[in-house]
GROMACS .gro file of C-alpha atoms in nm:
model
  407
    1MET     CA    1  11.042  15.373  28.369
    2ALA     CA    2  11.034  15.049  28.244
    3LYS     CA    3  10.845  15.181  27.926
    4ALA     CA    4  11.116  15.452  27.883
    5GLN     CA    5  11.379  15.195  27.933
    6THR     CA    6  11.259  14.954  27.657
    7GLU     CA    7  11.201  15.270  27.395
    8MET     CA    8  11.343  15.192  27.039
    9LEU     CA    9  11.634  15.371  26.950
   10MET     CA   10  11.618  15.541  26.632
   11ASP     CA   11  11.832  15.671  26.350
   12PHE     CA   12  11.863  16.078  26.257
   13VAL     CA   13  12.033  16.245  26.009
   14TYR     CA   14  12.187  16.568  26.092
   15GLU     CA   15  12.377  16.911  25.919
   16GLY     CA   16  12.542  17.200  26.155
   17THR     CA   17  12.847  17.332  26.243
   18ASN     CA   18  13.131  17.226  26.470
   19ARG     CA   19  13.347  17.442  26.699
   20ARG     CA   20  13.561  17.603  26.438
   21GLY     CA   21  13.257  17.688  26.241
   22GLU     CA   22  13.336  17.421  25.984
   23LYS     CA   23  12.998  17.243  25.813
   24VAL     CA   24  12.968  16.912  25.910
   25LYS     CA   25  12.669  16.630  25.841
   26GLY     CA   26  12.652  16.318  25.946
   27GLU     CA   27  12.453  16.031  26.185
   28ALA     CA   28  12.320  15.975  26.549
   29THR     CA   29  12.146  15.736  26.725
   30SER     CA   30  11.918  15.816  27.014
   31ARG     CA   31  11.584  15.728  27.161
   32SER     CA   32  11.440  16.070  27.042
   33ILE     CA   33  11.534  16.377  26.840
   34GLU     CA   34  11.569  16.571  27.180
   35LEU     CA   35  11.807  16.374  27.320
   36ALA     CA   36  12.014  16.355  26.968
   37ARG     CA   37  12.011  16.705  26.982
   38ALA     CA   38  12.134  16.729  27.323
   39GLN     CA   39  12.442  16.453  27.258
   40LEU     CA   40  12.531  16.658  26.923
   41LEU     CA   41  12.550  16.984  27.148
   42LYS     CA   42  12.732  16.859  27.379
   43GLN     CA   43  13.020  16.738  27.132
   44GLY     CA   44  13.025  17.094  27.022
   45ILE     CA   45  12.808  17.086  26.703
   46GLN     CA   46  12.525  17.354  26.636
   47ILE     CA   47  12.273  17.175  26.458
   48ARG     CA   48  12.102  17.349  26.143
   49SER     CA   49  11.870  17.054  26.072
   50ILE     CA   50  11.839  16.695  26.188
   51ARG     CA   51  11.559  16.444  26.082
   52LYS     CA   52  11.483  16.074  26.126
   53LYS     CA   53  11.681  15.883  25.879
   54PRO     CA   54  11.479  15.699  25.635
   55LYS     CA   55  11.516  15.297  25.641
   56PRO     CA   56  11.637  15.169  25.320
   57LEU     CA   57  11.426  14.927  25.134
   58PHE     CA   58  11.726  14.663  25.122
   59LYS     CA   59  11.946  14.650  25.421
   60ALA     CA   60  12.300  14.653  25.314
   61GLY     CA   61  12.579  14.472  25.450
   62LYS     CA   62  12.621  14.141  25.601
   63ALA     CA   63  12.451  13.976  25.888
   64ILE     CA   64  12.564  13.977  26.262
   65LYS     CA   65  12.693  13.655  26.332
   66ALA     CA   66  12.766  13.491  26.694
   67ILE     CA   67  13.118  13.517  26.586
   68ASP     CA   68  13.112  13.917  26.535
   69ILE     CA   69  12.929  13.946  26.903
   70ALA     CA   70  13.243  13.720  27.032
   71ILE     CA   71  13.528  13.955  26.825
   72PHE     CA   72  13.333  14.281  26.966
   73VAL     CA   73  13.335  14.170  27.357
   74ARG     CA   74  13.680  14.031  27.315
   75GLN     CA   75  13.795  14.423  27.187
   76LEU     CA   76  13.579  14.550  27.430
   77ALA     CA   77  13.732  14.373  27.728
   78THR     CA   78  14.066  14.456  27.596
   79MET     CA   79  14.006  14.823  27.558
   80MET     CA   80  13.858  14.847  27.923
   81LYS     CA   81  14.120  14.639  28.042
   82ALA     CA   82  14.350  14.922  27.932
   83GLY     CA   83  14.209  15.180  28.121
   84VAL     CA   84  13.973  15.325  27.819
   85PRO     CA   85  13.611  15.436  27.936
   86LEU     CA   86  13.336  15.236  27.813
   87THR     CA   87  13.179  15.481  27.587
   88GLN     CA   88  13.490  15.543  27.447
   89SER     CA   89  13.599  15.188  27.372
   90PHE     CA   90  13.274  15.169  27.191
   91GLU     CA   91  13.354  15.439  26.959
   92ILE     CA   92  13.721  15.271  26.905
   93VAL     CA   93  13.583  14.921  26.834
   94ALA     CA   94  13.290  15.071  26.596
   95ASP     CA   95  13.575  15.246  26.394
   96ALA     CA   96  13.748  14.941  26.367
   97LEU     CA   97  13.437  14.731  26.236
   98GLU     CA   98  13.383  14.640  25.850
   99ASN     CA   99  13.021  14.528  25.863
  100PRO     CA  100  12.767  14.826  25.875
  101ASN     CA  101  12.486  14.624  26.043
  102MET     CA  102  12.764  14.535  26.369
  103LYS     CA  103  12.903  14.876  26.388
  104ASP     CA  104  12.530  15.039  26.382
  105LEU     CA  105  12.471  14.790  26.688
  106VAL     CA  106  12.753  14.906  26.890
  107LEU     CA  107  12.690  15.251  26.804
  108LYS     CA  108  12.321  15.183  26.963
  109LEU     CA  109  12.457  15.068  27.266
  110LYS     CA  110  12.691  15.339  27.307
  111ALA     CA  111  12.415  15.598  27.251
  112ASP     CA  112  12.201  15.384  27.505
  113ILE     CA  113  12.463  15.390  27.761
  114GLU     CA  114  12.506  15.797  27.696
  115GLY     CA  115  12.108  15.800  27.784
  116GLY     CA  116  12.162  15.683  28.131
  117SER     CA  117  12.121  15.285  28.084
  118ASN     CA  118  12.332  15.064  28.234
  119PHE     CA  119  12.537  14.822  28.017
  120ALA     CA  120  12.305  14.502  28.066
  121SER     CA  121  11.971  14.687  28.022
  122ALA     CA  122  12.180  14.810  27.693
  123LEU     CA  123  12.231  14.474  27.582
  124ARG     CA  124  11.864  14.341  27.669
  125LYS     CA  125  11.699  14.532  27.404
  126HIS     CA  126  11.879  14.316  27.160
  127PRO     CA  127  11.794  14.014  27.264
  128ARG     CA  128  11.835  13.851  26.895
  129TYR     CA  129  12.218  13.925  26.964
  130PHE     CA  130  12.256  13.889  27.345
  131ASP     CA  131  12.069  13.623  27.534
  132ASP     CA  132  11.995  13.588  27.892
  133LEU     CA  133  12.317  13.431  28.017
  134PHE     CA  134  12.518  13.701  27.820
  135CYS     CA  135  12.328  13.977  27.993
  136SER     CA  136  12.336  13.822  28.337
  137LEU     CA  137  12.724  13.780  28.315
  138VAL     CA  138  12.738  14.150  28.246
  139GLU     CA  139  12.516  14.280  28.489
  140ALA     CA  140  12.689  14.042  28.747
  141GLY     CA  141  13.043  14.232  28.628
  142GLU     CA  142  12.849  14.566  28.668
  143GLN     CA  143  12.750  14.494  29.001
  144SER     CA  144  13.078  14.358  29.148
  145GLY     CA  145  13.286  14.655  28.983
  146ALA     CA  146  13.474  14.445  28.795
  147LEU     CA  147  13.315  14.442  28.452
  148GLU     CA  148  13.669  14.451  28.235
  149THR     CA  149  13.720  14.112  28.423
  150MET     CA  150  13.388  13.968  28.352
  151LEU     CA  151  13.360  14.050  27.942
  152GLU     CA  152  13.731  13.878  27.976
  153ARG     CA  153  13.560  13.608  28.078
  154VAL     CA  154  13.219  13.634  27.833
  155ALA     CA  155  13.470  13.698  27.569
  156THR     CA  156  13.647  13.364  27.619
  157TYR     CA  157  13.328  13.171  27.701
  158LYS     CA  158  13.201  13.316  27.353
  159GLU     CA  159  13.502  13.230  27.159
  160LYS     CA  160  13.497  12.882  27.318
  161SER     CA  161  13.184  12.828  27.228
  162GLU     CA  162  13.162  12.923  26.898
  163LEU     CA  163  13.480  12.734  26.795
  164LEU     CA  164  13.319  12.415  26.962
  165LYS     CA  165  12.985  12.481  26.711
  166ALA     CA  166  13.210  12.532  26.438
  167LYS     CA  167  13.389  12.161  26.514
  168ILE     CA  168  13.049  12.030  26.499
  169LYS     CA  169  12.909  12.194  26.161
  170LYS     CA  170  13.250  12.073  26.010
  171ALA     CA  171  13.194  11.711  26.142
  172MET     CA  172  12.822  11.769  25.988
  173LYS     CA  173  12.873  11.952  25.664
  174TYR     CA  174  13.147  11.722  25.539
  175PRO     CA  175  12.925  11.430  25.448
  176ILE     CA  176  12.648  11.599  25.345
  177ALA     CA  177  12.823  11.813  25.093
  178VAL     CA  178  12.953  11.518  24.938
  179ILE     CA  179  12.591  11.305  24.912
  180VAL     CA  180  12.470  11.669  24.757
  181VAL     CA  181  12.739  11.692  24.472
  182ALA     CA  182  12.737  11.286  24.399
  183PHE     CA  183  12.353  11.344  24.384
  184VAL     CA  184  12.401  11.661  24.132
  185VAL     CA  185  12.691  11.483  23.926
  186THR     CA  186  12.471  11.168  23.902
  187ALA     CA  187  12.154  11.357  23.797
  188ILE     CA  188  12.368  11.538  23.521
  189LEU     CA  189  12.536  11.200  23.377
  190LEU     CA  190  12.169  11.078  23.334
  191VAL     CA  191  12.021  11.361  23.189
  192LYS     CA  192  12.295  11.449  22.966
  193VAL     CA  193  12.542  11.179  22.897
  194VAL     CA  194  12.331  10.852  22.929
  195PRO     CA  195  12.100  10.953  22.665
  196VAL     CA  196  12.417  10.981  22.421
  197PHE     CA  197  12.510  10.620  22.464
  198SER     CA  198  12.175  10.482  22.455
  199GLY     CA  199  12.100  10.637  22.110
  200LEU     CA  200  12.436  10.443  22.020
  201PHE     CA  201  12.360  10.132  22.174
  202SER     CA  202  11.987  10.156  21.989
  203SER     CA  203  12.189  10.111  21.648
  204PHE     CA  204  12.353   9.767  21.758
  205GLY     CA  205  12.021   9.616  21.737
  206ALA     CA  206  12.120   9.402  22.036
  207GLU     CA  207  11.974   9.297  22.373
  208LEU     CA  208  12.180   9.538  22.659
  209PRO     CA  209  12.298   9.383  22.932
  210ALA     CA  210  12.077   9.392  23.259
  211PHE     CA  211  12.255   9.665  23.445
  212THR     CA  212  12.298   9.879  23.127
  213GLN     CA  213  11.926   9.863  23.070
  214MET     CA  214  11.851   9.967  23.460
  215VAL     CA  215  12.074  10.281  23.377
  216VAL     CA  216  11.904  10.365  23.057
  217ASN     CA  217  11.566  10.328  23.221
  218MET     CA  218  11.668  10.534  23.497
  219SER     CA  219  11.810  10.789  23.266
  220GLU     CA  220  11.445  10.791  23.067
  221TRP     CA  221  11.248  10.816  23.378
  222MET     CA  222  11.493  11.139  23.469
  223LYS     CA  223  11.452  11.329  23.158
  224LYS     CA  224  11.054  11.257  23.189
  225TYR     CA  225  11.001  11.359  23.530
  226TRP     CA  226  11.309  11.526  23.645
  227TRP     CA  227  11.111  11.841  23.819
  228VAL     CA  228  10.938  11.512  24.024
  229VAL     CA  229  11.262  11.493  24.165
  230LEU     CA  230  11.378  11.847  24.185
  231PHE     CA  231  11.030  11.957  24.394
  232SER     CA  232  11.060  11.621  24.565
  233VAL     CA  233  11.401  11.715  24.724
  234GLY     CA  234  11.300  12.115  24.785
  235GLY     CA  235  10.968  12.025  24.915
  236ALA     CA  236  11.148  11.775  25.186
  237VAL     CA  237  11.388  12.064  25.256
  238VAL     CA  238  11.156  12.314  25.310
  239SER     CA  239  10.929  12.076  25.540
  240PHE     CA  240  11.187  11.984  25.733
  241SER     CA  241  11.314  12.346  25.794
  242GLU     CA  242  10.964  12.443  25.884
  243ALA     CA  243  10.899  12.140  26.095
  244LYS     CA  244  11.183  12.192  26.292
  245LYS     CA  245  11.092  12.577  26.303
  246ARG     CA  246  10.725  12.528  26.415
  247SER     CA  247  10.725  12.185  26.621
  248LYS     CA  248  10.846  12.161  26.950
  249ALA     CA  249  10.816  11.783  26.947
  250PHE     CA  250  11.003  11.744  26.639
  251ARG     CA  251  11.289  11.973  26.754
  252ASP     CA  252  11.278  11.731  27.064
  253PHE     CA  253  11.307  11.416  26.848
  254LEU     CA  254  11.601  11.553  26.662
  255ASP     CA  255  11.762  11.631  26.969
  256ARG     CA  256  11.705  11.250  27.081
  257LEU     CA  257  11.803  11.125  26.760
  258SER     CA  258  12.122  11.294  26.738
  259LEU     CA  259  12.249  11.155  27.076
  260LYS     CA  260  12.162  10.830  26.925
  261LEU     CA  261  12.345  10.818  26.582
  262PRO     CA  262  12.653  10.602  26.513
  263ILE     CA  263  12.977  10.819  26.558
  264PHE     CA  264  12.806  11.146  26.533
  265GLY     CA  265  12.601  11.110  26.841
  266ASN     CA  266  12.934  11.081  27.043
  267ILE     CA  267  13.067  11.407  26.902
  268VAL     CA  268  12.725  11.544  27.003
  269TYR     CA  269  12.710  11.390  27.324
  270GLN     CA  270  13.099  11.536  27.412
  271ALA     CA  271  13.005  11.846  27.306
  272ILE     CA  272  12.711  11.878  27.520
  273ILE     CA  273  12.913  11.797  27.809
  274ALA     CA  274  13.161  12.053  27.721
  275ARG     CA  275  12.900  12.342  27.678
  276PHE     CA  276  12.716  12.236  27.998
  277ALA     CA  277  13.076  12.250  28.219
  278ARG     CA  278  13.192  12.578  28.025
  279THR     CA  279  12.877  12.747  28.097
  280LEU     CA  280  12.838  12.622  28.478
  281SER     CA  281  13.202  12.735  28.533
  282THR     CA  282  13.139  13.060  28.380
  283THR     CA  283  12.846  13.195  28.557
  284PHE     CA  284  12.941  13.022  28.908
  285ALA     CA  285  13.282  13.213  28.871
  286ALA     CA  286  13.099  13.531  28.802
  287GLY     CA  287  12.923  13.506  29.152
  288VAL     CA  288  12.602  13.374  29.023
  289PRO     CA  289  12.419  13.159  29.280
  290LEU     CA  290  12.439  12.780  29.181
  291ILE     CA  291  12.069  12.722  29.138
  292ASP     CA  292  12.068  13.048  28.897
  293ALA     CA  293  12.385  12.927  28.707
  294LEU     CA  294  12.210  12.561  28.649
  295ASP     CA  295  11.899  12.750  28.511
  296SER     CA  296  12.098  12.933  28.247
  297THR     CA  297  12.277  12.626  28.168
  298ALA     CA  298  12.009  12.417  28.074
  299GLY     CA  299  11.937  12.624  27.804
  300ALA     CA  300  12.332  12.661  27.667
  301THR     CA  301  12.294  12.271  27.629
  302ASN     CA  302  12.093  12.310  27.317
  303ASN     CA  303  11.924  11.948  27.370
  304VAL     CA  304  11.600  11.891  27.522
  305VAL     CA  305  11.759  11.549  27.698
  306TYR     CA  306  11.991  11.747  27.905
  307TYR     CA  307  11.779  12.057  27.941
  308ASN     CA  308  11.530  11.820  28.137
  309ALA     CA  309  11.835  11.663  28.298
  310THR     CA  310  11.968  12.016  28.413
  311GLN     CA  311  11.649  12.122  28.537
  312LYS     CA  312  11.628  11.808  28.750
  313ILE     CA  313  11.969  11.873  28.904
  314LYS     CA  314  11.860  12.187  28.979
  315GLU     CA  315  11.590  12.082  29.162
  316ASP     CA  316  11.781  11.814  29.349
  317VAL     CA  317  12.037  12.088  29.430
  318SER     CA  318  11.800  12.327  29.565
  319THR     CA  319  11.681  12.078  29.821
  320GLY     CA  320  12.027  12.024  29.963
  321GLN     CA  321  12.196  11.756  29.755
  322GLN     CA  322  12.527  11.808  29.655
  323LEU     CA  323  12.629  11.873  29.274
  324GLN     CA  324  12.787  11.542  29.181
  325PHE     CA  325  12.529  11.344  29.371
  326ALA     CA  326  12.234  11.513  29.149
  327MET     CA  327  12.435  11.467  28.834
  328ARG     CA  328  12.506  11.079  28.911
  329SER     CA  329  12.118  11.065  28.925
  330THR     CA  330  12.073  11.151  28.600
  331ASN     CA  331  12.276  10.867  28.436
  332LEU     CA  332  12.381  11.104  28.161
  333PHE     CA  333  12.704  11.225  28.258
  334PRO     CA  334  13.056  11.053  28.230
  335SER     CA  335  13.203  10.949  28.569
  336MET     CA  336  13.529  11.155  28.495
  337ALA     CA  337  13.280  11.463  28.455
  338ILE     CA  338  13.133  11.363  28.768
  339GLN     CA  339  13.441  11.277  28.978
  340MET     CA  340  13.594  11.629  28.903
  341VAL     CA  341  13.300  11.792  29.007
  342GLY     CA  342  13.264  11.616  29.370
  343ILE     CA  343  13.674  11.713  29.395
  344GLY     CA  344  13.583  12.064  29.282
  345GLU     CA  345  13.307  12.098  29.570
  346GLU     CA  346  13.523  11.904  29.809
  347ALA     CA  347  13.803  12.150  29.747
  348GLY     CA  348  13.582  12.468  29.708
  349SER     CA  349  13.743  12.509  29.366
  350LEU     CA  350  13.406  12.407  29.128
  351GLU     CA  351  13.428  12.653  28.873
  352GLU     CA  352  13.826  12.563  28.821
  353MET     CA  353  13.731  12.194  28.817
  354LEU     CA  354  13.418  12.256  28.599
  355ASP     CA  355  13.666  12.464  28.334
  356LYS     CA  356  13.937  12.172  28.342
  357VAL     CA  357  13.618  11.909  28.236
  358ALA     CA  358  13.501  12.176  27.947
  359THR     CA  359  13.880  12.216  27.821
  360TYR     CA  360  13.874  11.824  27.824
  361TYR     CA  361  13.576  11.737  27.641
  362GLU     CA  362  13.622  12.039  27.369
  363ASN     CA  363  13.966  11.856  27.340
  364GLU     CA  364  13.777  11.528  27.289
  365VAL     CA  365  13.558  11.689  27.028
  366ASP     CA  366  13.844  11.833  26.810
  367ASN     CA  367  14.033  11.500  26.811
  368ALA     CA  368  13.671  11.312  26.720
  369VAL     CA  369  13.623  11.569  26.482
  370ASP     CA  370  13.982  11.515  26.283
  371GLY     CA  371  13.975  11.145  26.335
  372LEU     CA  372  13.625  11.097  26.157
  373THR     CA  373  13.752  11.348  25.868
  374SER     CA  374  14.039  11.118  25.809
  375LEU     CA  375  13.840  10.793  25.857
  376MET     CA  376  13.540  10.960  25.618
  377GLU     CA  377  13.785  11.034  25.344
  378PRO     CA  378  13.850  10.675  25.203
  379MET     CA  379  13.493  10.615  25.256
  380ILE     CA  380  13.388  10.900  25.064
  381MET     CA  381  13.619  10.826  24.802
  382ALA     CA  382  13.464  10.459  24.793
  383PHE     CA  383  13.121  10.560  24.777
  384LEU     CA  384  13.187  10.836  24.458
  385GLY     CA  385  13.386  10.578  24.294
  386VAL     CA  386  13.091  10.303  24.348
  387VAL     CA  387  12.844  10.554  24.195
  388ILE     CA  388  13.022  10.738  23.936
  389GLY     CA  389  13.212  10.443  23.832
  390GLY     CA  390  12.894  10.222  23.805
  391LEU     CA  391  12.744  10.453  23.555
  392VAL     CA  392  13.063  10.453  23.361
  393VAL     CA  393  13.080  10.082  23.358
  394ALA     CA  394  12.720  10.058  23.288
  395MET     CA  395  12.767  10.274  22.953
  396TYR     CA  396  13.049  10.102  22.837
  397LEU     CA  397  12.996   9.728  22.931
  398PRO     CA  398  12.790   9.663  22.590
  399ILE     CA  399  13.108   9.819  22.373
  400PHE     CA  400  13.298   9.537  22.585
  401GLN     CA  401  13.085   9.272  22.514
  402MET     CA  402  13.063   9.359  22.150
  403GLY     CA  403  13.435   9.351  22.136
  404SER     CA  404  13.452   9.010  22.307
  405VAL     CA  405  13.232   8.913  22.009
  406VAL     CA  406  13.388   9.061  21.730
  407GLY     CA  407  13.746   8.877  21.902
   0.00000   0.00000   0.00000
């Protein structure tokens, strides 16, 4: 049975006639050609030919992103809340999708459910897009008979999680983009513009100012060894990416470093607290036991420091300790969050208090990113002015000196 459930879905192309005797052709997704035939016959299509769809050399369409999954779940929740059956909801959602890869994923889920799998089992066959937390929440909704309510809760969770990630990326990408632009502009000036002035200066026959001479020397070095700079930067980027992908120790080091960075570290910290509270609130409200909810929450923090801390909290809670005291013992959570959790435990409304904590820290991240952007704009302008303006001044400094001599 387990083997049948993990069998891969396949795409088939078919030709045949419908109930009105009209020729039709199209595609079907199923675990076998026999099941595909049965599904088409159920739809009133008499099959003339059916075969496995050949795989394209290049996969068309955009990659499926997390925000696509969030939109899909929101649409599915809306359909089901309106009383539309699950399989029909899949068809309606799939018809509205423009990304062919996302549409293909939705149709595969539909075919798998029509083949006898429940929704959670169908999702678990695509771990790349649906993690354990997602599948566990859907499974809890199916078992409780409130799938549409759970899908709405999952949709809210995914939307807020993606919004939080987008804010963090915005805070990180802005200064990186400015540094890259400054580097590219500086390189162009050194390779293309400075040599023109250098030729002009050589005709003066006079000694160049020290600053100008330094820039000319940099230009000559850049013209000779530009490939060294290019390969060094490219090698550093590739090495960083590979080390992050392959080395857990390196990823752990980056997680710890991210919390200690000036300004950015506070944003990362608040984002982790928001994710912790949001995930724990969502899973606990879904009826998942607190111990299991903490296990899912540990992975959702996306930081090894708070992963270990959450696992420690889980161990303490499993021995009978209250959640608020377990959180306090880690010395990693803010007092406000611990106090809110304590109030929630005493009042029997833990998920509501965790939701308030998540909302508070999500707003804090939003405000911090906006404040950081406003703060960095004048700093970035000053940085570009010093770098680019310095090169311009270096080139015109000999001309200014010659003018003062003539005067």
